[in-house]
Amino acid sequence: MDELDALDLENPAWAFALDFYRRPGVAEACLTLQDQLNADIVELVVVLYAWSQLGMSLSETQAGDLRRKMQGWRETTVLPLRHIRRAMKPPRSDMPHETKEFLRDQVKRAELLAEQMQIAWANAWIAREKTATHTFDPSPVPEWHFASPKGDPFPESCTQALTFIAQTAIDMKQ
């Protein structure tokens, strides 16, 4: 992310992300894709937001540009915080549970804020891209978005999760 302007953390893409993620079954479907495919769920939410709320299908080139620009933030901030949070989940015999959970909750908040910042940056990027020529794909998740580099089929659980997520985005379409 290379913009130095102030980020609007309370933006329409963030509101969409909160609404989307709170819908029944969405969190579980997103975690399936995140854990089994190492999918960037923030990126997916941004693609779904653009499609369902702005009527904008990102081209493969646009999405590649967005992915490259967000990759550094994701790798140096979001993923390390997620790793720390997950590492703190198991019970420990050397630390009172309540104390450990207090710290884990603070890490979880930092991870969520890092994702919110990523979405705010992506929202500003989309606002600039809206002026570019684009087409509207009838599918909320373009085929190229989760294309396997080797052409291998997805595990059935990922196909089901992606289908569920796409249907949720269709249901949310304005």
Coordinates of N, CA, C and O in Angstrom, one line a residue:
M1 N 0.9 -1.2 0.0 CA 0.0 0.0 0.0 C 0.9 1.2 0.0 O 1.7 1.4 0.9
D2 N 0.7 2.1 -1.0 CA 1.7 3.1 -1.2 C 1.1 4.5 -1.0 O 1.8 5.5 -1.4
E3 N -0.1 4.7 -0.5 CA -0.7 6.0 -0.4 C -0.4 6.5 1.0 O -0.5 5.8 2.0
L4 N -0.1 7.8 1.1 CA 0.2 8.4 2.3 C -0.9 9.3 2.9 O -0.8 9.9 3.9
D5 N -2.0 9.4 2.1 CA -3.2 10.1 2.6 C -3.8 9.4 3.8 O -3.6 8.2 4.0
A6 N -4.5 10.2 4.6 CA -5.3 9.6 5.7 C -6.3 8.6 5.2 O -6.9 8.8 4.1
L7 N -6.4 7.5 5.9 CA -7.4 6.5 5.5 C -8.7 6.7 6.2 O -8.7 7.0 7.4
D8 N -9.8 6.6 5.4 CA -11.1 6.7 6.0 C -11.5 5.3 6.5 O -11.9 4.4 5.7
L9 N -11.3 5.0 7.8 CA -11.5 3.6 8.3 C -13.0 3.3 8.3 O -13.3 2.1 8.2
E10 N -13.9 4.2 8.4 CA -15.3 4.0 8.5 C -15.9 4.3 7.1 O -16.7 5.2 6.9
N11 N -15.5 3.4 6.1 CA -15.9 3.7 4.7 C -17.0 2.6 4.3 O -17.2 1.7 5.0
P12 N -17.6 2.8 3.1 CA -18.6 1.9 2.7 C -18.1 0.4 2.5 O -18.9 -0.5 2.8
A13 N -16.9 0.2 2.1 CA -16.3 -1.1 2.0 C -16.2 -1.8 3.3 O -16.5 -3.0 3.5
W14 N -15.9 -1.1 4.4 CA -15.8 -1.6 5.7 C -17.2 -2.0 6.2 O -17.4 -3.1 6.8
A15 N -18.2 -1.1 6.0 CA -19.5 -1.4 6.4 C -20.0 -2.7 5.7 O -20.7 -3.5 6.3
F16 N -19.7 -2.8 4.4 CA -20.1 -4.0 3.7 C -19.4 -5.2 4.3 O -20.0 -6.3 4.5
A17 N -18.1 -5.1 4.6 CA -17.3 -6.2 5.1 C -18.0 -6.7 6.4 O -18.1 -7.9 6.7
L18 N -18.3 -5.8 7.3 CA -18.9 -6.2 8.6 C -20.3 -6.9 8.4 O -20.6 -7.9 9.0
D19 N -21.1 -6.3 7.5 CA -22.4 -6.9 7.2 C -22.2 -8.3 6.6 O -22.9 -9.3 7.0
F20 N -21.3 -8.4 5.6 CA -21.1 -9.7 4.9 C -20.6 -10.7 5.9 O -21.2 -11.8 5.9
Y21 N -19.6 -10.4 6.7 CA -19.0 -11.4 7.6 C -19.9 -11.8 8.7 O -19.8 -13.0 9.2
R22 N -20.9 -11.0 9.1 CA -21.8 -11.4 10.1 C -23.0 -12.3 9.7 O -23.7 -12.8 10.5
R23 N -23.1 -12.4 8.4 CA -24.2 -13.3 7.8 C -24.0 -14.7 8.2 O -22.8 -15.2 8.2
P24 N -25.0 -15.5 8.5 CA -24.9 -16.9 8.9 C -24.1 -17.7 7.8 O -24.3 -17.6 6.6
G25 N -23.0 -18.4 8.3 CA -22.2 -19.3 7.5 C -21.1 -18.6 6.8 O -20.2 -19.3 6.3
V26 N -21.1 -17.3 6.7 CA -20.0 -16.6 5.9 C -18.7 -16.7 6.6 O -17.7 -17.0 5.9
A27 N -18.6 -16.5 7.9 CA -17.3 -16.6 8.6 C -16.7 -18.0 8.4 O -15.5 -18.1 8.1
E28 N -17.5 -19.0 8.5 CA -17.0 -20.4 8.4 C -16.5 -20.6 7.0 O -15.4 -21.2 6.8
A29 N -17.3 -20.2 6.0 CA -16.9 -20.3 4.6 C -15.6 -19.6 4.3 O -14.7 -20.1 3.6
C30 N -15.4 -18.4 4.8 CA -14.2 -17.6 4.6 C -13.0 -18.3 5.2 O -11.9 -18.3 4.7
L31 N -13.2 -18.8 6.5 CA -12.1 -19.5 7.1 C -11.7 -20.7 6.4 O -10.5 -21.1 6.4
T32 N -12.6 -21.4 5.8 CA -12.3 -22.6 5.0 C -11.3 -22.2 3.8 O -10.3 -22.8 3.6
L33 N -11.7 -21.1 3.1 CA -10.8 -20.6 2.0 C -9.5 -20.1 2.5 O -8.5 -20.3 1.9
Q34 N -9.5 -19.4 3.6 CA -8.3 -18.9 4.2 C -7.4 -20.0 4.6 O -6.2 -19.9 4.3
D35 N -7.9 -21.0 5.3 CA -7.0 -22.0 5.8 C -6.6 -23.0 4.8 O -5.5 -23.5 4.8
Q36 N -7.5 -23.4 3.8 CA -7.2 -24.4 2.9 C -6.5 -23.9 1.6 O -5.7 -24.6 1.0
L37 N -6.7 -22.6 1.2 CA -6.2 -22.1 0.0 C -5.2 -20.9 0.3 O -4.7 -20.3 -0.7
N38 N -5.1 -20.5 1.6 CA -4.3 -19.3 1.9 C -4.9 -18.1 1.2 O -4.1 -17.2 0.8
A39 N -6.2 -18.1 1.1 CA -6.8 -17.0 0.4 C -6.8 -15.7 1.2 O -6.9 -15.8 2.5
D40 N -6.6 -14.6 0.6 CA -6.7 -13.3 1.3 C -8.2 -12.9 1.3 O -8.7 -12.4 0.3
I41 N -8.8 -13.1 2.4 CA -10.2 -12.8 2.5 C -10.5 -11.3 2.4 O -11.6 -11.0 1.9
V42 N -9.6 -10.5 2.9 CA -9.8 -9.1 2.7 C -9.9 -8.7 1.2 O -10.8 -8.0 0.8
E43 N -9.0 -9.3 0.4 CA -9.1 -9.1 -1.0 C -10.4 -9.6 -1.6 O -11.1 -8.9 -2.4
L44 N -10.8 -10.8 -1.2 CA -12.1 -11.3 -1.7 C -13.3 -10.4 -1.3 O -14.1 -10.1 -2.1
V45 N -13.3 -9.9 -0.1 CA -14.4 -9.0 0.4 C -14.4 -7.7 -0.5 O -15.5 -7.3 -0.9
V46 N -13.2 -7.2 -0.8 CA -13.1 -6.0 -1.7 C -13.7 -6.3 -3.1 O -14.5 -5.5 -3.6
V47 N -13.4 -7.5 -3.6 CA -13.9 -7.8 -4.9 C -15.4 -8.0 -4.9 O -16.1 -7.5 -5.8
L48 N -15.9 -8.6 -3.8 CA -17.4 -8.8 -3.6 C -18.1 -7.4 -3.4 O -19.2 -7.2 -3.9
Y49 N -17.4 -6.5 -2.7 CA -18.0 -5.2 -2.4 C -18.1 -4.4 -3.8 O -19.2 -3.9 -4.1
A50 N -17.0 -4.4 -4.5 CA -17.0 -3.7 -5.8 C -18.2 -4.3 -6.7 O -18.9 -3.5 -7.3
W51 N -18.3 -5.6 -6.7 CA -19.3 -6.2 -7.6 C -20.7 -6.0 -7.1 O -21.6 -5.6 -7.9
S52 N -21.0 -6.2 -5.8 CA -22.3 -6.2 -5.3 C -22.9 -4.8 -5.0 O -24.1 -4.5 -5.1
Q53 N -22.0 -3.9 -4.6 CA -22.4 -2.6 -4.2 C -22.1 -1.5 -5.2 O -22.8 -0.5 -5.3
L54 N -21.1 -1.7 -6.1 CA -20.8 -0.6 -7.1 C -21.0 -1.1 -8.5 O -20.8 -0.3 -9.4
G55 N -21.4 -2.3 -8.7 CA -21.6 -2.8 -10.0 C -20.4 -2.9 -10.9 O -20.4 -2.6 -12.1
M56 N -19.3 -3.2 -10.2 CA -18.0 -3.1 -10.8 C -17.3 -4.4 -10.7 O -17.0 -4.9 -9.6
S57 N -17.0 -5.1 -11.8 CA -16.2 -6.3 -11.8 C -14.7 -5.9 -12.1 O -14.4 -5.3 -13.1
L58 N -13.9 -6.3 -11.1 CA -12.4 -6.0 -11.4 C -11.9 -6.9 -12.4 O -12.2 -8.1 -12.4
S59 N -11.1 -6.4 -13.3 CA -10.5 -7.2 -14.3 C -9.3 -8.0 -13.6 O -8.9 -7.6 -12.5
E60 N -8.8 -9.0 -14.3 CA -7.7 -9.7 -13.7 C -6.5 -8.8 -13.6 O -5.8 -8.9 -12.6
T61 N -6.3 -7.9 -14.5 CA -5.2 -6.9 -14.4 C -5.4 -6.0 -13.2 O -4.4 -5.8 -12.4
Q62 N -6.6 -5.5 -13.0 CA -6.9 -4.6 -11.9 C -6.7 -5.3 -10.6 O -6.1 -4.8 -9.6
A63 N -7.2 -6.5 -10.5 CA -7.1 -7.3 -9.3 C -5.7 -7.7 -9.0 O -5.2 -7.6 -7.8
G64 N -4.9 -7.9 -10.0 CA -3.5 -8.2 -9.8 C -2.7 -7.0 -9.3 O -1.9 -7.1 -8.4
D65 N -3.1 -5.8 -9.8 CA -2.5 -4.6 -9.3 C -2.9 -4.4 -7.8 O -2.0 -4.1 -7.0
L66 N -4.1 -4.6 -7.5 CA -4.6 -4.4 -6.1 C -3.9 -5.4 -5.2 O -3.4 -5.0 -4.1
R67 N -3.8 -6.7 -5.6 CA -3.1 -7.7 -4.8 C -1.7 -7.3 -4.6 O -1.2 -7.4 -3.4
R68 N -1.0 -6.9 -5.6 CA 0.5 -6.6 -5.4 C 0.6 -5.4 -4.4 O 1.5 -5.4 -3.6
K69 N -0.3 -4.4 -4.5 CA -0.2 -3.3 -3.7 C -0.5 -3.6 -2.2 O 0.0 -3.0 -1.3
M70 N -1.4 -4.6 -2.0 CA -1.8 -4.9 -0.6 C -0.9 -6.0 0.0 O -0.9 -6.2 1.2
Q71 N -0.1 -6.7 -0.9 CA 0.6 -7.8 -0.4 C 1.6 -7.5 0.7 O 1.7 -8.3 1.7
G72 N 2.3 -6.4 0.6 CA 3.3 -6.1 1.6 C 2.7 -5.9 3.0 O 3.2 -6.4 4.0
W73 N 1.5 -5.2 3.0 CA 0.8 -4.9 4.3 C 0.3 -6.3 4.9 O 0.5 -6.5 6.1
R74 N -0.2 -7.1 4.0 CA -0.8 -8.4 4.5 C 0.4 -9.2 5.0 O 0.2 -9.8 6.1
E75 N 1.5 -9.3 4.3 CA 2.6 -10.2 4.8 C 3.3 -9.7 6.0 O 3.8 -10.5 6.8
T76 N 3.4 -8.4 6.1 CA 4.2 -7.8 7.3 C 3.4 -7.5 8.5 O 3.9 -7.3 9.6
T77 N 2.1 -7.4 8.3 CA 1.2 -6.9 9.4 C 0.1 -7.9 9.7 O 0.0 -8.4 10.8
V78 N -0.8 -8.1 8.8 CA -2.0 -8.9 9.0 C -1.6 -10.4 9.3 O -2.0 -10.9 10.4
L79 N -0.8 -11.0 8.5 CA -0.5 -12.4 8.7 C 0.3 -12.6 10.0 O 0.1 -13.6 10.7
P80 N 1.3 -11.8 10.3 CA 2.0 -12.0 11.6 C 1.1 -11.9 12.8 O 1.2 -12.7 13.8
L81 N 0.2 -10.9 12.8 CA -0.7 -10.8 13.9 C -1.6 -12.0 14.0 O -1.9 -12.5 15.1
R82 N -2.1 -12.5 12.9 CA -2.9 -13.7 12.9 C -2.2 -14.9 13.4 O -2.7 -15.7 14.2
H83 N -0.9 -15.0 13.0 CA -0.1 -16.1 13.5 C 0.1 -16.0 15.0 O -0.1 -17.1 15.7
I84 N 0.3 -14.9 15.6 CA 0.5 -14.7 17.0 C -0.8 -15.0 17.7 O -0.8 -15.8 18.7
R85 N -1.9 -14.5 17.2 CA -3.3 -14.8 17.8 C -3.5 -16.3 17.8 O -4.0 -16.8 18.9
R86 N -3.3 -16.9 16.7 CA -3.6 -18.4 16.7 C -2.7 -19.2 17.6 O -3.1 -20.2 18.2
A87 N -1.4 -18.8 17.7 CA -0.5 -19.4 18.5 C -0.8 -19.3 20.0 O -0.5 -20.2 20.8
M88 N -1.6 -18.3 20.3 CA -2.0 -18.1 21.7 C -3.2 -18.8 22.1 O -3.6 -18.8 23.3
K89 N -3.9 -19.5 21.2 CA -5.2 -20.1 21.4 C -5.1 -21.2 22.4 O -6.0 -21.3 23.3
P90 N -4.2 -22.2 22.3 CA -4.2 -23.3 23.2 C -4.0 -22.9 24.6 O -3.3 -21.9 24.9
P91 N -4.5 -23.7 25.5 CA -4.3 -23.4 27.0 C -2.8 -23.5 27.3 O -2.1 -24.3 26.7
R92 N -2.4 -22.8 28.3 CA -1.0 -22.9 28.8 C -1.0 -23.2 30.2 O -1.8 -22.7 31.0
S93 N 0.0 -23.9 30.7 CA 0.1 -24.2 32.1 C 1.0 -23.2 32.8 O 1.0 -23.1 34.0
D94 N 1.7 -22.3 32.1 CA 2.6 -21.3 32.7 C 2.0 -19.9 32.7 O 2.7 -19.0 33.1
M95 N 0.7 -19.8 32.4 CA 0.1 -18.5 32.3 C -1.4 -18.6 32.7 O -2.1 -19.5 32.2
P96 N -1.9 -17.8 33.6 CA -3.3 -17.8 33.9 C -4.1 -17.6 32.6 O -3.8 -16.7 31.8
H97 N -5.2 -18.4 32.5 CA -6.0 -18.4 31.3 C -6.5 -17.0 31.0 O -6.5 -16.5 29.9
E98 N -7.1 -16.3 32.0 CA -7.7 -15.0 31.8 C -6.6 -14.0 31.4 O -6.9 -13.1 30.5
T99 N -5.4 -14.1 31.9 CA -4.3 -13.1 31.5 C -4.0 -13.4 30.0 O -3.8 -12.4 29.2
K100 N -3.8 -14.6 29.7 CA -3.4 -15.0 28.3 C -4.5 -14.5 27.3 O -4.2 -14.0 26.3
E101 N -5.8 -14.8 27.7 CA -6.9 -14.4 26.8 C -7.0 -12.9 26.7 O -7.4 -12.4 25.6
F102 N -6.7 -12.1 27.7 CA -6.7 -10.7 27.6 C -5.7 -10.2 26.6 O -6.0 -9.4 25.7
L103 N -4.5 -10.8 26.6 CA -3.5 -10.4 25.6 C -3.9 -10.9 24.2 O -3.8 -10.1 23.2
R104 N -4.4 -12.1 24.1 CA -4.9 -12.6 22.8 C -6.0 -11.7 22.2 O -6.0 -11.5 21.0
D105 N -6.9 -11.2 23.1 CA -7.9 -10.3 22.6 C -7.3 -9.0 22.1 O -7.8 -8.5 21.1
Q106 N -6.3 -8.5 22.7 CA -5.6 -7.3 22.2 C -5.0 -7.5 20.8 O -5.0 -6.7 20.0
V107 N -4.4 -8.7 20.7 CA -3.8 -9.1 19.4 C -4.9 -9.2 18.3 O -4.7 -8.7 17.2
K108 N -6.0 -9.8 18.7 CA -7.2 -10.0 17.8 C -7.7 -8.6 17.3 O -8.0 -8.4 16.2
R109 N -7.7 -7.6 18.3 CA -8.1 -6.3 17.9 C -7.2 -5.6 17.0 O -7.6 -4.9 16.0
A110 N -5.9 -5.8 17.2 CA -4.9 -5.3 16.3 C -5.0 -5.9 14.9 O -4.8 -5.2 13.9
E111 N -5.2 -7.2 14.8 CA -5.4 -7.9 13.6 C -6.6 -7.3 12.8 O -6.5 -7.0 11.6
L112 N -7.7 -7.1 13.5 CA -8.9 -6.6 12.9 C -8.6 -5.2 12.4 O -9.1 -4.8 11.3
L113 N -7.9 -4.4 13.2 CA -7.6 -3.0 12.8 C -6.7 -3.0 11.5 O -6.9 -2.2 10.6
A114 N -5.8 -3.9 11.5 CA -4.9 -4.1 10.3 C -5.7 -4.4 9.1 O -5.5 -3.9 8.0
E115 N -6.7 -5.3 9.2 CA -7.6 -5.6 8.1 C -8.5 -4.4 7.7 O -8.7 -4.2 6.5
Q116 N -9.0 -3.7 8.7 CA -9.8 -2.5 8.5 C -9.0 -1.5 7.7 O -9.5 -0.8 6.8
M117 N -7.7 -1.3 8.0 CA -6.8 -0.4 7.3 C -6.6 -0.9 5.9 O -6.6 -0.1 4.9
Q118 N -6.5 -2.2 5.7 CA -6.3 -2.7 4.3 C -7.6 -2.5 3.5 O -7.5 -2.1 2.3
I119 N -8.7 -2.7 4.1 CA -10.0 -2.4 3.4 C -10.1 -0.9 3.1 O -10.6 -0.5 2.0
A120 N -9.7 0.0 4.0 CA -9.8 1.4 3.8 C -8.9 1.8 2.6 O -9.3 2.6 1.7
W121 N -7.8 1.2 2.6 CA -6.9 1.5 1.5 C -7.5 1.0 0.1 O -7.5 1.7 -0.9
A122 N -8.0 -0.2 0.2 CA -8.6 -0.8 -1.0 C -9.8 0.0 -1.5 O -10.0 0.2 -2.7
N123 N -10.6 0.5 -0.5 CA -11.7 1.4 -0.9 C -11.3 2.6 -1.6 O -11.9 3.0 -2.6
A124 N -10.2 3.3 -1.2 CA -9.7 4.4 -1.9 C -9.2 4.1 -3.3 O -9.4 4.8 -4.2
W125 N -8.6 2.9 -3.4 CA -8.1 2.4 -4.7 C -9.2 2.2 -5.6 O -9.2 2.6 -6.8
I126 N -10.3 1.6 -5.1 CA -11.5 1.3 -6.0 C -12.1 2.6 -6.4 O -12.5 2.7 -7.6
A127 N -12.1 3.6 -5.6 CA -12.7 4.9 -5.9 C -11.9 5.5 -7.1 O -12.5 6.1 -8.0
R128 N -10.6 5.3 -7.1 CA -9.8 5.8 -8.3 C -10.1 4.9 -9.5 O -10.1 5.4 -10.6
E129 N -10.3 3.6 -9.3 CA -10.5 2.7 -10.5 C -11.8 2.8 -11.1 O -12.0 2.4 -12.2
K130 N -12.8 3.3 -10.3 CA -14.2 3.4 -10.9 C -14.2 4.2 -12.2 O -15.1 4.0 -13.0
T131 N -13.3 5.1 -12.4 CA -13.3 5.9 -13.6 C -12.7 5.1 -14.8 O -12.9 5.5 -15.9
A132 N -12.0 4.0 -14.5 CA -11.5 3.2 -15.6 C -12.6 2.4 -16.2 O -13.6 2.1 -15.6
T133 N -12.3 2.0 -17.5 CA -13.3 1.2 -18.2 C -13.3 -0.2 -17.5 O -12.3 -0.8 -17.2
H134 N -14.5 -0.7 -17.3 CA -14.6 -2.0 -16.7 C -15.9 -2.6 -17.2 O -16.8 -2.0 -17.7
T135 N -15.9 -3.9 -17.1 CA -17.1 -4.7 -17.5 C -17.8 -5.2 -16.3 O -17.3 -5.2 -15.2
F136 N -19.0 -5.7 -16.5 CA -19.7 -6.3 -15.3 C -19.8 -7.8 -15.6 O -20.5 -8.2 -16.5
D137 N -19.2 -8.6 -14.7 CA -19.3 -10.0 -14.8 C -20.5 -10.5 -14.0 O -20.7 -10.0 -12.9
P138 N -21.3 -11.4 -14.6 CA -22.5 -11.9 -13.8 C -22.1 -12.7 -12.6 O -23.0 -12.8 -11.7
S139 N -20.9 -13.1 -12.5 CA -20.5 -13.9 -11.3 C -19.8 -12.9 -10.3 O -18.9 -12.2 -10.7
P140 N -20.1 -13.0 -9.0 CA -19.5 -12.1 -8.1 C -18.0 -12.4 -7.9 O -17.2 -11.5 -7.5
V141 N -17.6 -13.7 -8.1 CA -16.2 -14.0 -7.9 C -15.7 -14.5 -9.3 O -16.1 -15.6 -9.7
P142 N -15.0 -13.7 -10.0 CA -14.5 -14.1 -11.3 C -13.7 -15.4 -11.3 O -13.0 -15.7 -10.3
E143 N -13.8 -16.1 -12.3 CA -13.1 -17.4 -12.4 C -11.6 -17.3 -12.1 O -11.0 -18.1 -11.4
W144 N -11.0 -16.3 -12.6 CA -9.5 -16.1 -12.4 C -9.2 -15.8 -10.9 O -8.0 -16.0 -10.5
H145 N -10.1 -15.4 -10.1 CA -9.8 -15.0 -8.7 C -9.2 -16.1 -7.9 O -8.3 -15.9 -7.1
F146 N -9.7 -17.3 -8.1 CA -9.2 -18.4 -7.3 C -8.7 -19.5 -8.2 O -8.7 -20.7 -7.9
A147 N -8.2 -19.1 -9.4 CA -7.7 -20.1 -10.3 C -6.4 -20.8 -9.7 O -5.5 -20.1 -9.2
S148 N -6.4 -22.1 -9.7 CA -5.2 -22.8 -9.2 C -4.1 -22.6 -10.2 O -4.2 -22.8 -11.4
P149 N -2.9 -22.2 -9.7 CA -1.7 -22.0 -10.6 C -1.4 -23.3 -11.4 O -0.9 -23.2 -12.5
K150 N -1.7 -24.5 -10.9 CA -1.4 -25.7 -11.5 C -2.6 -26.3 -12.2 O -2.5 -27.4 -12.8
G151 N -3.7 -25.6 -12.1 CA -5.0 -26.1 -12.7 C -5.6 -27.3 -11.9 O -6.5 -27.9 -12.4
D152 N -5.1 -27.5 -10.7 CA -5.7 -28.6 -9.9 C -7.1 -28.2 -9.4 O -7.3 -27.0 -9.2
P153 N -8.0 -29.1 -9.3 CA -9.3 -28.8 -8.8 C -9.2 -28.4 -7.3 O -8.4 -28.9 -6.6
F154 N -10.2 -27.6 -6.9 CA -10.3 -27.3 -5.5 C -10.8 -28.4 -4.7 O -11.6 -29.2 -5.2
P155 N -10.4 -28.5 -3.4 CA -11.1 -29.5 -2.6 C -12.6 -29.1 -2.5 O -13.0 -28.0 -2.7
E156 N -13.5 -30.1 -2.4 CA -14.9 -30.0 -2.4 C -15.3 -28.9 -1.3 O -16.2 -28.1 -1.6
S157 N -14.7 -28.9 -0.2 CA -15.1 -28.0 0.9 C -14.8 -26.5 0.4 O -15.6 -25.6 0.8
C158 N -13.8 -26.3 -0.4 CA -13.5 -24.9 -0.9 C -14.5 -24.6 -2.0 O -15.0 -23.4 -2.0
T159 N -14.9 -25.5 -2.8 CA -15.9 -25.2 -3.8 C -17.2 -24.9 -3.2 O -17.9 -23.9 -3.6
Q160 N -17.6 -25.6 -2.2 CA -18.8 -25.3 -1.5 C -18.8 -24.0 -0.8 O -19.7 -23.2 -0.8
A161 N -17.6 -23.7 -0.1 CA -17.5 -22.4 0.5 C -17.6 -21.2 -0.4 O -18.2 -20.2 -0.2
L162 N -16.9 -21.4 -1.6 CA -16.9 -20.3 -2.6 C -18.3 -20.1 -3.2 O -18.8 -19.0 -3.4
T163 N -19.0 -21.2 -3.4 CA -20.4 -21.1 -3.9 C -21.3 -20.4 -2.9 O -22.1 -19.5 -3.2
F164 N -21.1 -20.7 -1.6 CA -21.9 -20.1 -0.6 C -21.6 -18.6 -0.5 O -22.5 -17.7 -0.4
I165 N -20.3 -18.2 -0.5 CA -19.9 -16.8 -0.5 C -20.5 -16.1 -1.7 O -21.0 -15.0 -1.5
A166 N -20.4 -16.7 -2.9 CA -20.9 -16.0 -4.1 C -22.4 -15.8 -3.9 O -22.9 -14.7 -4.3
Q167 N -23.1 -16.8 -3.4 CA -24.6 -16.6 -3.3 C -24.9 -15.5 -2.3 O -25.8 -14.7 -2.5
T168 N -24.1 -15.4 -1.2 CA -24.3 -14.3 -0.2 C -24.1 -13.0 -0.9 O -24.9 -12.0 -0.7
A169 N -23.1 -12.8 -1.7 CA -22.9 -11.6 -2.4 C -24.0 -11.3 -3.4 O -24.4 -10.1 -3.5
I170 N -24.5 -12.3 -4.0 CA -25.7 -12.1 -4.9 C -26.9 -11.6 -4.1 O -27.6 -10.6 -4.5
D171 N -27.1 -12.2 -3.0 CA -28.2 -11.8 -2.1 C -28.0 -10.3 -1.6 O -29.0 -9.6 -1.3
M172 N -26.8 -9.8 -1.5 CA -26.5 -8.5 -1.0 C -26.5 -7.4 -2.1 O -26.4 -6.3 -1.8
K173 N -26.6 -7.9 -3.3 CA -26.4 -7.0 -4.5 C -27.5 -5.9 -4.4 O -28.6 -6.1 -4.2
Q174 N -27.0 -4.7 -4.7 CA -27.9 -3.5 -4.7 C -28.4 -3.2 -6.1 O -27.8 -3.4 -7.0

